[in-house]
Amino acid sequence: MLFSQKPTWRSLTMLQTISARKPTQRFPSLYCTMPPTHLHTDIQELCSVVCRSFGGLDELEASLDRFSIPLTSSLVTQVIDSCKNEAPTRRLLRFFLWSHKNLDDKLEDADYNHVIRVFAENKDYRAMEILTSDLGKEGRKMETYTFSVVAEALVKMGREEEALGIFKNLDKFNCPQDRDTVTAIVSALCSKGHARRAEGVVSHHNNKISGAETLIYRSLLYGWSEKENVKEARKIIKEMKSLGFTPDLFCYNTFLRCLCERNLKSNPSGLVPEALNVMIEMRSYQISPTSVSYNILLSCLCRTRRVKESLQILDIMRSSGCSPDWVSYHLVARVLYLTGRFGKGKQIVEKMIEDGLVPERKFYYDLIGILCGVERVNYALELFEKMKKSFLGGYGPVYDLLIPKLCRGGEFEKGRELWEEAATMGATLQCSRNVLDPSITEVFKPVRKVKEEVNLVDHTPRTKPRVAKTIRKNYKGKRKKRTK
């Protein structure tokens, strides 16, 4: 058991985010020793030097040394925020280290934490590690949110041992091992499937997680689901129930995904019955399966090309009062097109439109791509007309696909019509106009594969029967002579 004591409260509402919330962005008041206009100009010049795309890091530092602008902690943070999306992260790191040297250790702990998070956000984990190490060496305080970002980044790199090492030595960073940090490390570990490690953290810090049990269980369930370990995931749900925590929709959808992914690989025939049993269990706790729940199952059914069951699930959704969304229709239409059931796929798309659903562009992008891939351009053109009627926009990629496809199939007139239509609609095309020229574009006609008949000359089968027949005749003749 992960939690030895049953909580005294039962009506805890689901926590939406980790307790270690992102700190509010500071807007420091700028020093008033210079007029605002001069200050704004100097900041722009400083940012232009940091963001410069040429010159080495030593040249950057030499350029910074020539600035006479008075440096403050707030100014450093402002320059980092202004340049973080444009300047290379190593130039930002050199600027920050230069600022630290010139300010004589007057940078605040909050500035260090902010810059560490910026480097983690930009995926420069080496710079993040350098400043994290400096943070510990100088005895500065690491904020809880900063720890959660650092732990998540290290786990993503496959260095969960280092993340656990920082957690075990949080006292060196003046950061407490409390409910927030325990939740942060558990969430980071489970995000990459290290649920067993996370359970070890929970068992060692059981007395520090009061109030965060729901978040802990959700993380552990997700961690086991990442490993597709249905047995351990079911254990987590059972333990939640035994301690008075009712699994919510997120928990059941996570478990459902784990179950379906496992069955997809090992027991495809068990996909529908086992998933429907989970949904029955959900309803027993007054949790109605949503379209997301059914789409998890539909996705696995489509990946294993189970057409009949996919259509049945779509009917079950409607009969149970759960309206299919455009993703549901997309999954079913996709498997129908992939298995050659083009008429039925067309009906599914029309049914979606009748229901008043407006899908995203990728719905049409994907299905039109599939139809072109299986050489059903006529169906692709019909689907494109439906897309244009929905006024979704973004038609350029579809024209780029259809025009060359038509021309390589010999339908140059239709290709020219689409080209002119695209020009009228103002769509930007990536394909060249040369595809419309029959003298340039090579036409590929589909050719039916004919099995070549190979006649192997073998005299053995022909000679053997003749030899046997001759032997039988001679044998019969000899017997007649003897009888006479």
XYZ file of C-alpha atoms in Angstrom:
484
model
C 0.000 0.000 0.000
C 1.353 3.388 -0.919
C -0.630 5.268 1.726
C -0.834 3.694 5.147
C -3.324 6.142 6.633
C -6.768 6.772 5.254
C -7.384 10.510 4.815
C -9.955 12.169 7.011
C -11.391 14.155 4.134
C -13.369 12.729 1.216
C -14.705 15.752 -0.658
C -11.409 17.034 -2.028
C -11.997 18.527 -5.473
C -9.645 17.437 -8.198
C -6.527 19.569 -8.282
C -6.120 20.970 -11.750
C -2.408 21.614 -11.770
C 0.610 20.735 -9.725
C 0.778 22.549 -6.408
C 4.099 24.013 -7.392
C 2.529 26.711 -9.507
C 4.427 28.852 -11.923
C 5.383 32.090 -10.173
C 3.871 35.253 -11.491
C 6.055 37.211 -13.875
C 7.768 40.083 -12.212
C 7.739 43.488 -13.792
C 10.519 45.254 -11.869
C 10.498 48.972 -11.659
C 13.400 50.329 -13.660
C 15.937 52.493 -11.962
C 15.284 56.202 -12.375
C 18.851 57.446 -12.608
C 18.385 57.881 -16.363
C 15.526 59.337 -18.376
C 13.113 56.687 -19.683
C 13.842 57.485 -23.342
C 17.580 57.064 -22.890
C 16.987 53.882 -20.930
C 14.812 52.401 -23.651
C 17.430 53.177 -26.313
C 20.250 51.653 -24.277
C 18.243 48.473 -23.624
C 17.600 48.126 -27.344
C 21.322 48.466 -28.066
C 22.148 45.920 -25.379
C 19.610 43.473 -26.790
C 20.959 43.958 -30.322
C 24.456 43.032 -29.117
C 23.199 39.904 -27.331
C 21.067 38.826 -30.303
C 23.805 39.453 -32.870
C 24.216 36.432 -35.108
C 27.915 36.929 -35.842
C 30.963 37.064 -33.618
C 32.135 34.705 -30.898
C 31.325 34.677 -27.210
C 34.546 36.481 -26.291
C 33.670 39.197 -28.771
C 30.236 39.437 -27.152
C 31.781 39.965 -23.742
C 34.160 42.596 -25.139
C 31.190 44.448 -26.629
C 29.343 44.286 -23.313
C 32.356 45.745 -21.511
C 32.081 48.881 -23.646
C 28.557 49.639 -22.395
C 28.370 52.393 -19.825
C 24.754 51.752 -18.904
C 24.342 51.139 -15.155
C 23.551 47.454 -14.654
C 20.901 46.179 -12.280
C 19.323 42.849 -11.543
C 16.007 43.946 -13.071
C 17.727 45.072 -16.270
C 19.402 41.674 -16.672
C 16.052 39.913 -16.383
C 14.482 42.313 -18.860
C 17.202 41.713 -21.464
C 16.934 37.932 -21.022
C 13.162 38.059 -21.557
C 13.535 40.294 -24.610
C 16.175 38.090 -26.258
C 15.149 34.550 -25.232
C 13.272 33.842 -28.476
C 15.883 35.363 -30.797
C 19.366 35.049 -29.344
C 21.282 31.738 -29.222
C 21.079 30.346 -25.701
C 24.863 30.261 -25.320
C 25.003 34.025 -25.882
C 22.296 34.426 -23.249
C 24.346 32.291 -20.864
C 27.504 34.356 -21.471
C 25.525 37.573 -20.962
C 24.125 36.296 -17.674
C 27.530 35.166 -16.402
C 29.025 38.511 -17.437
C 26.230 40.290 -15.567
C 26.888 38.145 -12.493
C 30.576 39.094 -12.584
C 29.920 42.811 -13.060
C 27.201 43.046 -10.431
C 29.429 41.596 -7.703
C 26.976 38.859 -6.712
C 24.060 41.303 -6.556
C 21.849 39.163 -8.743
C 18.838 37.939 -6.794
C 17.863 34.295 -6.329
C 14.698 34.941 -8.336
C 16.825 36.060 -11.309
C 18.784 32.794 -11.215
C 15.581 30.758 -11.030
C 14.026 32.676 -13.893
C 17.020 32.189 -16.195
C 17.239 28.462 -15.386
C 13.614 28.078 -16.458
C 14.295 30.038 -19.660
C 17.101 27.649 -20.602
C 14.923 24.631 -19.816
C 12.151 26.095 -21.961
C 14.613 26.558 -24.849
C 15.946 23.000 -24.334
C 19.523 24.095 -23.621
C 19.919 21.617 -20.801
C 23.681 22.127 -20.542
C 23.207 25.819 -19.727
C 20.466 24.831 -17.287
C 22.833 22.428 -15.539
C 25.605 25.030 -15.297
C 23.379 27.564 -13.577
C 21.761 24.893 -11.373
C 25.227 23.886 -10.185
C 26.135 27.538 -9.529
C 22.876 27.950 -7.627
C 23.883 25.175 -5.230
C 27.503 26.285 -4.882
C 26.521 29.826 -3.951
C 23.919 28.646 -1.450
C 21.053 30.302 -3.274
C 17.413 29.246 -2.952
C 15.819 27.102 -5.641
C 12.114 27.778 -6.100
C 9.724 24.829 -6.114
C 8.576 25.536 -9.643
C 12.179 25.720 -10.827
C 12.843 22.301 -9.293
C 9.835 20.822 -11.104
C 11.090 22.217 -14.428
C 14.644 20.964 -13.848
C 13.442 17.505 -12.759
C 11.186 17.165 -15.788
C 13.994 18.237 -18.139
C 16.461 15.739 -16.656
C 13.963 12.875 -16.857
C 13.265 13.725 -20.502
C 17.000 13.390 -21.181
C 16.979 9.936 -19.599
C 18.834 11.142 -16.510
C 16.295 10.321 -13.850
C 19.099 9.440 -11.411
C 20.293 13.059 -11.484
C 16.743 14.310 -10.965
C 16.417 12.039 -7.929
C 19.846 13.189 -6.733
C 18.751 16.833 -6.738
C 15.542 15.869 -4.927
C 17.477 14.017 -2.215
C 19.773 17.024 -1.729
C 17.194 19.804 -1.884
C 18.445 21.094 1.459
C 21.629 22.226 -0.349
C 19.415 24.408 -2.530
C 17.439 25.774 0.444
C 14.358 24.078 -0.986
C 12.198 21.938 1.336
C 11.162 18.350 0.666
C 7.457 19.011 1.057
C 4.217 18.083 -0.644
C 4.942 20.252 -3.667
C 8.432 18.929 -4.386
C 7.376 15.305 -3.808
C 4.505 15.788 -6.250
C 6.891 17.420 -8.729
C 9.440 14.577 -8.738
C 6.710 11.914 -8.905
C 5.089 13.693 -11.860
C 8.448 14.046 -13.639
C 9.345 10.369 -13.187
C 5.928 9.105 -14.259
C 5.903 11.288 -17.365
C 8.446 8.872 -18.863
C 7.108 5.672 -17.328
C 9.362 5.438 -14.249
C 6.432 4.524 -12.024
C 8.400 2.069 -9.887
C 10.903 4.773 -8.956
C 8.045 7.156 -8.242
C 6.389 4.637 -5.918
C 9.661 4.435 -3.989
C 9.645 8.211 -3.508
C 6.033 8.108 -2.323
C 6.673 5.309 0.189
C 9.650 7.186 1.689
C 7.787 10.500 1.959
C 4.325 9.220 2.836
C 3.937 11.749 5.642
C 4.502 14.749 3.365
C 1.842 14.268 0.716
C -1.350 14.958 2.601
C -3.700 16.806 0.289
C -1.947 15.729 -2.908
C -3.013 12.077 -2.967
C -5.213 12.520 -6.015
C -2.382 14.042 -8.022
C 0.009 11.327 -6.874
C -2.383 8.548 -7.921
C -3.027 10.155 -11.287
C 0.717 10.416 -11.927
C 1.370 6.807 -10.918
C -1.479 5.576 -13.086
C -0.078 7.505 -16.034
C 3.397 6.118 -15.358
C 2.254 2.497 -15.428
C 0.163 3.203 -18.511
C 3.258 4.494 -20.288
C 4.752 1.037 -19.743
C 1.441 -0.615 -20.765
C 1.469 -2.502 -17.458
C -2.235 -3.241 -17.030
C -1.739 -5.260 -13.844
C -0.006 -2.437 -11.950
C -2.383 0.181 -13.356
C -5.364 -1.856 -12.114
C -3.666 -2.056 -8.703
C -3.518 1.737 -8.510
C -7.245 2.032 -9.270
C -8.107 -0.601 -6.665
C -5.981 1.158 -4.054
C -7.657 4.471 -4.808
C -11.058 2.903 -4.190
C -9.930 1.189 -0.988
C -8.729 4.507 0.450
C -11.881 6.386 -0.470
C -10.654 8.134 -3.622
C -13.016 7.701 -6.559
C -11.130 7.472 -9.864
C -12.190 10.305 -12.139
C -12.587 10.449 -15.904
C -8.874 11.124 -16.414
C -7.933 8.020 -14.420
C -10.291 5.751 -16.320
C -9.296 7.137 -19.717
C -5.640 6.619 -18.795
C -6.321 3.036 -17.754
C -8.436 2.475 -20.869
C -5.573 3.633 -23.082
C -3.183 1.316 -21.248
C -5.551 -1.645 -21.676
C -6.232 -0.986 -25.372
C -2.574 -0.481 -26.246
C -1.685 -3.757 -24.541
C -4.485 -5.657 -26.288
C -3.551 -4.106 -29.623
C -0.212 -5.920 -29.431
C -1.145 -9.127 -27.660
C -4.908 -9.713 -27.894
C -6.702 -7.728 -30.638
C -9.864 -9.806 -30.292
C -10.173 -8.637 -26.683
C -10.145 -4.945 -27.537
C -13.903 -4.376 -27.622
C -15.157 -6.620 -24.779
C -12.501 -5.550 -22.261
C -12.851 -1.860 -23.111
C -16.644 -2.013 -22.812
C -16.267 -3.694 -19.402
C -14.173 -0.726 -18.247
C -16.877 1.653 -19.478
C -19.509 -0.304 -17.542
C -17.355 0.081 -14.444
C -17.109 3.818 -15.117
C -20.883 4.154 -15.229
C -21.186 2.291 -11.919
C -19.292 5.239 -10.382
C -21.507 7.783 -12.166
C -18.746 8.597 -14.674
C -20.069 8.688 -18.225
C -17.595 7.738 -20.960
C -16.992 10.633 -23.336
C -16.052 10.714 -26.987
C -12.412 10.736 -25.844
C -12.978 7.377 -24.123
C -14.503 5.832 -27.235
C -11.870 7.389 -29.500
C -9.146 5.595 -27.546
C -10.789 2.302 -28.461
C -11.558 3.373 -32.037
C -7.951 4.375 -32.606
C -6.710 0.903 -31.673
C -9.431 -0.802 -33.716
C -8.494 1.215 -36.780
C -4.806 0.469 -36.359
C -5.579 -3.240 -36.462
C -8.064 -2.781 -39.396
C -11.110 -4.118 -37.536
C -13.768 -2.473 -39.697
C -16.903 -4.188 -38.444
C -16.125 -3.508 -34.786
C -15.267 0.127 -35.545
C -18.702 0.658 -37.072
C -20.308 -1.112 -34.111
C -18.563 1.208 -31.636
C -19.835 4.223 -33.566
C -23.393 2.856 -33.210
C -22.843 2.083 -29.508
C -21.753 5.675 -28.931
C -24.976 7.029 -30.391
C -27.195 4.537 -28.555
C -25.508 5.277 -25.199
C -26.106 9.015 -25.528
C -22.503 9.936 -26.319
C -22.360 11.956 -29.524
C -19.370 11.106 -31.735
C -17.064 14.038 -32.437
C -15.206 14.662 -35.691
C -12.256 12.595 -34.440
C -14.568 9.564 -34.108
C -15.788 9.965 -37.671
C -12.233 10.537 -38.878
C -10.982 7.286 -37.342
C -13.805 5.232 -38.831
C -13.613 6.868 -42.279
C -9.856 6.343 -42.268
C -10.075 2.594 -41.704
C -12.833 2.303 -44.314
C -10.726 4.040 -46.951
C -7.638 2.027 -46.064
C -9.551 -1.232 -46.480
C -11.096 -0.249 -49.828
C -14.630 0.518 -48.612
C -14.835 3.873 -50.350
C -18.613 4.132 -50.626
C -19.122 3.428 -46.936
C -16.366 5.888 -46.051
C -18.127 8.555 -48.087
C -21.358 7.872 -46.187
C -19.562 8.283 -42.844
C -18.215 11.687 -43.904
C -21.666 12.773 -45.071
C -23.175 11.624 -41.768
C -20.656 13.749 -39.887
C -21.619 16.803 -41.929
C -25.334 16.074 -41.361
C -24.677 16.057 -37.615
C -23.397 19.632 -37.941
C -19.800 18.808 -37.030
C -17.066 20.983 -38.537
C -13.740 19.138 -38.393
C -10.288 20.646 -38.357
C -8.245 20.883 -41.536
C -6.193 17.799 -40.707
C -9.376 15.717 -41.082
C -9.465 16.500 -44.803
C -5.674 16.564 -45.210
C -5.336 13.021 -43.900
C -8.274 11.450 -45.717
C -7.495 13.128 -49.055
C -3.901 11.948 -48.705
C -5.077 8.380 -48.106
C -7.408 8.453 -51.131
C -4.633 9.737 -53.380
C -2.298 7.083 -52.005
C -4.692 4.280 -52.927
C -5.332 5.797 -56.385
C -8.890 7.003 -55.764
C -8.499 10.605 -56.917
C -12.186 10.911 -57.815
C -13.167 10.331 -54.182
C -10.432 12.737 -53.098
C -11.875 15.455 -55.352
C -15.356 14.926 -53.886
C -13.959 15.187 -50.382
C -12.103 18.363 -51.351
C -15.388 19.897 -52.504
C -16.856 19.192 -49.057
C -13.833 20.857 -47.478
C -14.314 23.996 -49.570
C -18.002 24.139 -48.649
C -17.060 24.225 -44.969
C -14.920 27.374 -45.552
C -12.032 26.023 -43.473
C -9.326 27.634 -45.608
C -5.820 26.260 -45.902
C -6.465 24.731 -49.315
C -2.907 25.188 -50.630
C -1.519 21.813 -49.447
C -4.498 19.998 -51.004
C -3.979 21.708 -54.363
C -0.282 20.833 -54.167
C -1.246 17.194 -53.745
C -4.089 16.923 -56.241
C -2.690 18.870 -59.211
C 0.495 16.770 -59.691
C -1.491 13.600 -58.978
C -4.013 14.396 -61.716
C -1.361 15.394 -64.236
C 0.738 12.286 -63.661
C -2.443 10.312 -64.238
C -2.934 12.019 -67.609
C -5.780 14.340 -66.513
C -4.067 17.601 -67.471
C -7.326 19.464 -68.116
C -8.584 18.811 -64.599
C -5.173 19.778 -63.260
C -5.326 23.133 -65.105
C -8.839 23.741 -63.726
C -7.590 23.240 -60.183
C -4.570 25.475 -60.855
C -6.798 28.313 -62.078
C -9.188 27.749 -59.188
C -6.307 27.992 -56.711
C -5.165 31.238 -58.310
C -8.685 32.655 -58.081
C -8.923 31.729 -54.396
C -5.507 33.232 -53.664
C -4.015 29.934 -52.478
C -0.224 29.780 -52.394
C 1.041 26.747 -54.302
C 4.384 25.025 -53.821
C 4.206 22.817 -56.910
C 5.674 24.045 -60.201
C 3.536 25.072 -63.150
C 5.600 22.666 -65.248
C 3.452 19.792 -64.004
C 0.705 21.098 -66.328
C 2.928 20.589 -69.399
C 2.443 17.115 -70.967
C 5.860 17.381 -72.616
C 7.528 17.671 -69.204
C 5.353 15.639 -66.874
C 5.649 11.904 -67.354
C 2.314 10.111 -67.253
C 2.144 6.953 -65.207
C -0.694 4.671 -66.235
C -1.712 2.019 -63.726
C -0.817 -1.393 -65.108
C -2.507 -4.553 -63.945
C 0.014 -7.042 -62.721
C -0.086 -10.260 -64.761
C 1.473 -13.373 -63.408
C 4.096 -14.637 -65.784
C 3.678 -18.302 -66.675
C 6.942 -20.113 -66.517
C 7.030 -23.380 -68.477
C 9.613 -25.680 -67.080
C 10.659 -28.386 -69.555
C 10.923 -31.623 -67.674
C 10.891 -34.852 -69.584
C 10.751 -37.042 -66.527
C 6.971 -36.824 -65.877
C 6.236 -37.575 -69.556
C 8.618 -40.490 -70.002
C 7.808 -42.309 -66.831
C 4.132 -43.047 -67.650
C 5.088 -44.233 -71.171
C 7.772 -46.518 -69.808
C 5.350 -47.936 -67.248
C 2.721 -48.511 -69.954
C 5.218 -50.351 -72.132
C 6.275 -52.534 -69.222
C 2.638 -53.402 -68.464
C 1.984 -54.379 -72.129
C 5.056 -56.582 -72.259
C 4.135 -58.196 -68.967
C 0.571 -58.955 -70.155
C 1.934 -60.408 -73.425
C 4.264 -62.760 -71.579
C 1.410 -63.977 -69.327
C -0.752 -64.780 -72.375
C 2.043 -66.817 -73.950
C 2.506 -68.838 -70.744
C -1.202 -69.625 -70.482
C -1.271 -70.857 -74.039
